[in-house]
């Protein structure tokens, strides 16, 4: 962690994959909106096997809030059955800019 930065505010990056009824329910749009609301950067996209995947980066506390949102809330009409998170790591600087939907 960088000197002078309070605990819990270091930058992290994490990949995610969300399963359930998450396509055709504006999940990507709501994910992008929530990420921006939390001050995160990242991307999100549908997969060919019916899930939504992506990556988020930002302050650790905000990334944890996003993980909870992805696991339990999502878009209003989605039904999340599983949320997987992988490759969580600390980063010195943001490697992405903005929050985008990929196709």
mmCIF file with all atom_site columns, C-alpha atoms in Angstrom:
data_model
loop_
_atom_site.group_PDB
_atom_site.id
_atom_site.type_symbol
_atom_site.label_atom_id
_atom_site.label_alt_id
_atom_site.label_comp_id
_atom_site.label_asym_id
_atom_site.label_entity_id
_atom_site.label_seq_id
_atom_site.pdbx_PDB_ins_code
_atom_site.Cartn_x
_atom_site.Cartn_y
_atom_site.Cartn_z
_atom_site.occupancy
_atom_site.B_iso_or_equiv
_atom_site.pdbx_formal_charge
_atom_site.auth_seq_id
_atom_site.auth_comp_id
_atom_site.auth_asym_id
_atom_site.auth_atom_id
_atom_site.pdbx_PDB_model_num
ATOM 1   C CA . UNK A 1 1   ? 0.000   0.000   0.000   1.00 0.00 ? 1   UNK A CA 1
ATOM 2   C CA . UNK A 1 2   ? 1.232   3.499   -0.759  1.00 0.00 ? 2   UNK A CA 1
ATOM 3   C CA . UNK A 1 3   ? 2.544   5.604   2.083   1.00 0.00 ? 3   UNK A CA 1
ATOM 4   C CA . UNK A 1 4   ? 0.175   8.287   3.309   1.00 0.00 ? 4   UNK A CA 1
ATOM 5   C CA . UNK A 1 5   ? -2.898  6.483   1.976   1.00 0.00 ? 5   UNK A CA 1
ATOM 6   C CA . UNK A 1 6   ? -5.379  5.348   4.665   1.00 0.00 ? 6   UNK A CA 1
ATOM 7   C CA . UNK A 1 7   ? -6.035  1.608   5.029   1.00 0.00 ? 7   UNK A CA 1
ATOM 8   C CA . UNK A 1 8   ? -8.738  0.358   2.695   1.00 0.00 ? 8   UNK A CA 1
ATOM 9   C CA . UNK A 1 9   ? -8.181  3.057   0.101   1.00 0.00 ? 9   UNK A CA 1
ATOM 10  C CA . UNK A 1 10  ? -5.450  1.383   -1.955  1.00 0.00 ? 10  UNK A CA 1
ATOM 11  C CA . UNK A 1 11  ? -6.338  0.752   -5.579  1.00 0.00 ? 11  UNK A CA 1
ATOM 12  C CA . UNK A 1 12  ? -7.428  -2.727  -6.612  1.00 0.00 ? 12  UNK A CA 1
ATOM 13  C CA . UNK A 1 13  ? -8.530  -4.492  -9.767  1.00 0.00 ? 13  UNK A CA 1
ATOM 14  C CA . UNK A 1 14  ? -10.852 -7.497  -9.929  1.00 0.00 ? 14  UNK A CA 1
ATOM 15  C CA . UNK A 1 15  ? -12.453 -9.550  -12.707 1.00 0.00 ? 15  UNK A CA 1
ATOM 16  C CA . UNK A 1 16  ? -16.053 -10.711 -12.345 1.00 0.00 ? 16  UNK A CA 1
ATOM 17  C CA . UNK A 1 17  ? -18.553 -13.055 -13.946 1.00 0.00 ? 17  UNK A CA 1
ATOM 18  C CA . UNK A 1 18  ? -22.239 -12.977 -13.044 1.00 0.00 ? 18  UNK A CA 1
ATOM 19  C CA . UNK A 1 19  ? -24.619 -15.869 -13.741 1.00 0.00 ? 19  UNK A CA 1
ATOM 20  C CA . UNK A 1 20  ? -28.400 -16.081 -13.705 1.00 0.00 ? 20  UNK A CA 1
ATOM 21  C CA . UNK A 1 21  ? -30.982 -14.110 -15.642 1.00 0.00 ? 21  UNK A CA 1
ATOM 22  C CA . UNK A 1 22  ? -28.558 -11.276 -16.430 1.00 0.00 ? 22  UNK A CA 1
ATOM 23  C CA . UNK A 1 23  ? -28.859 -10.793 -20.192 1.00 0.00 ? 23  UNK A CA 1
ATOM 24  C CA . UNK A 1 24  ? -31.703 -8.852  -21.776 1.00 0.00 ? 24  UNK A CA 1
ATOM 25  C CA . UNK A 1 25  ? -32.423 -7.067  -18.486 1.00 0.00 ? 25  UNK A CA 1
ATOM 26  C CA . UNK A 1 26  ? -30.146 -3.997  -18.841 1.00 0.00 ? 26  UNK A CA 1
ATOM 27  C CA . UNK A 1 27  ? -27.567 -5.535  -16.499 1.00 0.00 ? 27  UNK A CA 1
ATOM 28  C CA . UNK A 1 28  ? -24.635 -4.030  -18.422 1.00 0.00 ? 28  UNK A CA 1
ATOM 29  C CA . UNK A 1 29  ? -26.184 -0.547  -18.414 1.00 0.00 ? 29  UNK A CA 1
ATOM 30  C CA . UNK A 1 30  ? -26.865 -0.664  -14.665 1.00 0.00 ? 30  UNK A CA 1
ATOM 31  C CA . UNK A 1 31  ? -23.368 -2.050  -13.999 1.00 0.00 ? 31  UNK A CA 1
ATOM 32  C CA . UNK A 1 32  ? -21.800 0.816   -15.934 1.00 0.00 ? 32  UNK A CA 1
ATOM 33  C CA . UNK A 1 33  ? -23.987 3.347   -14.081 1.00 0.00 ? 33  UNK A CA 1
ATOM 34  C CA . UNK A 1 34  ? -23.174 1.864   -10.645 1.00 0.00 ? 34  UNK A CA 1
ATOM 35  C CA . UNK A 1 35  ? -19.448 1.718   -11.416 1.00 0.00 ? 35  UNK A CA 1
ATOM 36  C CA . UNK A 1 36  ? -19.404 5.382   -12.405 1.00 0.00 ? 36  UNK A CA 1
ATOM 37  C CA . UNK A 1 37  ? -21.495 6.295   -9.352  1.00 0.00 ? 37  UNK A CA 1
ATOM 38  C CA . UNK A 1 38  ? -18.844 4.637   -7.138  1.00 0.00 ? 38  UNK A CA 1
ATOM 39  C CA . UNK A 1 39  ? -15.991 6.380   -8.962  1.00 0.00 ? 39  UNK A CA 1
ATOM 40  C CA . UNK A 1 40  ? -14.682 3.157   -10.510 1.00 0.00 ? 40  UNK A CA 1
ATOM 41  C CA . UNK A 1 41  ? -13.301 2.413   -13.947 1.00 0.00 ? 41  UNK A CA 1
ATOM 42  C CA . UNK A 1 42  ? -13.838 -0.800  -15.864 1.00 0.00 ? 42  UNK A CA 1
ATOM 43  C CA . UNK A 1 43  ? -15.747 -2.634  -18.515 1.00 0.00 ? 43  UNK A CA 1
ATOM 44  C CA . UNK A 1 44  ? -18.648 -5.067  -18.827 1.00 0.00 ? 44  UNK A CA 1
ATOM 45  C CA . UNK A 1 45  ? -19.933 -7.361  -21.593 1.00 0.00 ? 45  UNK A CA 1
ATOM 46  C CA . UNK A 1 46  ? -22.276 -10.263 -22.302 1.00 0.00 ? 46  UNK A CA 1
ATOM 47  C CA . UNK A 1 47  ? -20.716 -13.666 -22.902 1.00 0.00 ? 47  UNK A CA 1
ATOM 48  C CA . UNK A 1 48  ? -21.811 -16.290 -25.404 1.00 0.00 ? 48  UNK A CA 1
ATOM 49  C CA . UNK A 1 49  ? -22.751 -18.654 -22.569 1.00 0.00 ? 49  UNK A CA 1
ATOM 50  C CA . UNK A 1 50  ? -25.351 -16.331 -21.010 1.00 0.00 ? 50  UNK A CA 1
ATOM 51  C CA . UNK A 1 51  ? -23.328 -14.623 -18.292 1.00 0.00 ? 51  UNK A CA 1
ATOM 52  C CA . UNK A 1 52  ? -22.036 -11.088 -17.879 1.00 0.00 ? 52  UNK A CA 1
ATOM 53  C CA . UNK A 1 53  ? -18.323 -10.541 -17.295 1.00 0.00 ? 53  UNK A CA 1
ATOM 54  C CA . UNK A 1 54  ? -16.056 -7.599  -16.740 1.00 0.00 ? 54  UNK A CA 1
ATOM 55  C CA . UNK A 1 55  ? -13.416 -5.889  -14.687 1.00 0.00 ? 55  UNK A CA 1
ATOM 56  C CA . UNK A 1 56  ? -13.527 -3.061  -12.148 1.00 0.00 ? 56  UNK A CA 1
ATOM 57  C CA . UNK A 1 57  ? -10.716 -0.958  -10.724 1.00 0.00 ? 57  UNK A CA 1
ATOM 58  C CA . UNK A 1 58  ? -10.616 1.685   -8.051  1.00 0.00 ? 58  UNK A CA 1
ATOM 59  C CA . UNK A 1 59  ? -10.301 2.272   -4.318  1.00 0.00 ? 59  UNK A CA 1
ATOM 60  C CA . UNK A 1 60  ? -10.583 -1.018  -2.417  1.00 0.00 ? 60  UNK A CA 1
ATOM 61  C CA . UNK A 1 61  ? -13.628 0.058   -0.390  1.00 0.00 ? 61  UNK A CA 1
ATOM 62  C CA . UNK A 1 62  ? -15.540 1.102   -3.521  1.00 0.00 ? 62  UNK A CA 1
ATOM 63  C CA . UNK A 1 63  ? -14.584 -2.106  -5.340  1.00 0.00 ? 63  UNK A CA 1
ATOM 64  C CA . UNK A 1 64  ? -15.934 -4.082  -2.364  1.00 0.00 ? 64  UNK A CA 1
ATOM 65  C CA . UNK A 1 65  ? -19.201 -2.101  -2.579  1.00 0.00 ? 65  UNK A CA 1
ATOM 66  C CA . UNK A 1 66  ? -19.390 -2.940  -6.298  1.00 0.00 ? 66  UNK A CA 1
ATOM 67  C CA . UNK A 1 67  ? -18.800 -6.636  -5.583  1.00 0.00 ? 67  UNK A CA 1
ATOM 68  C CA . UNK A 1 68  ? -21.736 -6.622  -3.156  1.00 0.00 ? 68  UNK A CA 1
ATOM 69  C CA . UNK A 1 69  ? -23.921 -4.842  -5.727  1.00 0.00 ? 69  UNK A CA 1
ATOM 70  C CA . UNK A 1 70  ? -22.927 -7.321  -8.468  1.00 0.00 ? 70  UNK A CA 1
ATOM 71  C CA . UNK A 1 71  ? -23.618 -10.257 -6.126  1.00 0.00 ? 71  UNK A CA 1
ATOM 72  C CA . UNK A 1 72  ? -26.910 -9.182  -4.608  1.00 0.00 ? 72  UNK A CA 1
ATOM 73  C CA . UNK A 1 73  ? -28.577 -6.355  -6.533  1.00 0.00 ? 73  UNK A CA 1
ATOM 74  C CA . UNK A 1 74  ? -27.775 -5.908  -10.231 1.00 0.00 ? 74  UNK A CA 1
ATOM 75  C CA . UNK A 1 75  ? -30.403 -4.461  -12.525 1.00 0.00 ? 75  UNK A CA 1
ATOM 76  C CA . UNK A 1 76  ? -34.007 -4.286  -11.255 1.00 0.00 ? 76  UNK A CA 1
ATOM 77  C CA . UNK A 1 77  ? -35.260 -7.279  -13.286 1.00 0.00 ? 77  UNK A CA 1
ATOM 78  C CA . UNK A 1 78  ? -32.142 -9.455  -13.102 1.00 0.00 ? 78  UNK A CA 1
ATOM 79  C CA . UNK A 1 79  ? -31.949 -12.647 -11.049 1.00 0.00 ? 79  UNK A CA 1
ATOM 80  C CA . UNK A 1 80  ? -28.395 -13.333 -9.915  1.00 0.00 ? 80  UNK A CA 1
ATOM 81  C CA . UNK A 1 81  ? -27.639 -16.961 -9.088  1.00 0.00 ? 81  UNK A CA 1
ATOM 82  C CA . UNK A 1 82  ? -23.840 -16.769 -8.861  1.00 0.00 ? 82  UNK A CA 1
ATOM 83  C CA . UNK A 1 83  ? -21.182 -14.067 -8.734  1.00 0.00 ? 83  UNK A CA 1
ATOM 84  C CA . UNK A 1 84  ? -17.562 -15.082 -9.266  1.00 0.00 ? 84  UNK A CA 1
ATOM 85  C CA . UNK A 1 85  ? -14.599 -12.810 -8.630  1.00 0.00 ? 85  UNK A CA 1
ATOM 86  C CA . UNK A 1 86  ? -11.052 -13.615 -9.721  1.00 0.00 ? 86  UNK A CA 1
ATOM 87  C CA . UNK A 1 87  ? -7.616  -12.087 -10.127 1.00 0.00 ? 87  UNK A CA 1
ATOM 88  C CA . UNK A 1 88  ? -8.066  -9.467  -7.414  1.00 0.00 ? 88  UNK A CA 1
ATOM 89  C CA . UNK A 1 89  ? -4.826  -7.548  -7.101  1.00 0.00 ? 89  UNK A CA 1
ATOM 90  C CA . UNK A 1 90  ? -3.500  -4.203  -5.984  1.00 0.00 ? 90  UNK A CA 1
ATOM 91  C CA . UNK A 1 91  ? -2.565  -1.683  -8.666  1.00 0.00 ? 91  UNK A CA 1
ATOM 92  C CA . UNK A 1 92  ? -0.483  1.480   -8.380  1.00 0.00 ? 92  UNK A CA 1
ATOM 93  C CA . UNK A 1 93  ? -2.565  3.424   -10.903 1.00 0.00 ? 93  UNK A CA 1
ATOM 94  C CA . UNK A 1 94  ? -5.776  2.864   -12.818 1.00 0.00 ? 94  UNK A CA 1
ATOM 95  C CA . UNK A 1 95  ? -5.075  0.780   -15.918 1.00 0.00 ? 95  UNK A CA 1
ATOM 96  C CA . UNK A 1 96  ? -8.373  1.712   -17.575 1.00 0.00 ? 96  UNK A CA 1
ATOM 97  C CA . UNK A 1 97  ? -10.325 4.918   -18.049 1.00 0.00 ? 97  UNK A CA 1
ATOM 98  C CA . UNK A 1 98  ? -14.061 5.393   -17.801 1.00 0.00 ? 98  UNK A CA 1
ATOM 99  C CA . UNK A 1 99  ? -16.550 2.549   -17.533 1.00 0.00 ? 99  UNK A CA 1
ATOM 100 C CA . UNK A 1 100 ? -17.557 1.015   -20.826 1.00 0.00 ? 100 UNK A CA 1
ATOM 101 C CA . UNK A 1 101 ? -19.749 -1.679  -22.277 1.00 0.00 ? 101 UNK A CA 1
ATOM 102 C CA . UNK A 1 102 ? -17.763 -3.942  -24.578 1.00 0.00 ? 102 UNK A CA 1
ATOM 103 C CA . UNK A 1 103 ? -19.240 -5.968  -27.398 1.00 0.00 ? 103 UNK A CA 1
#
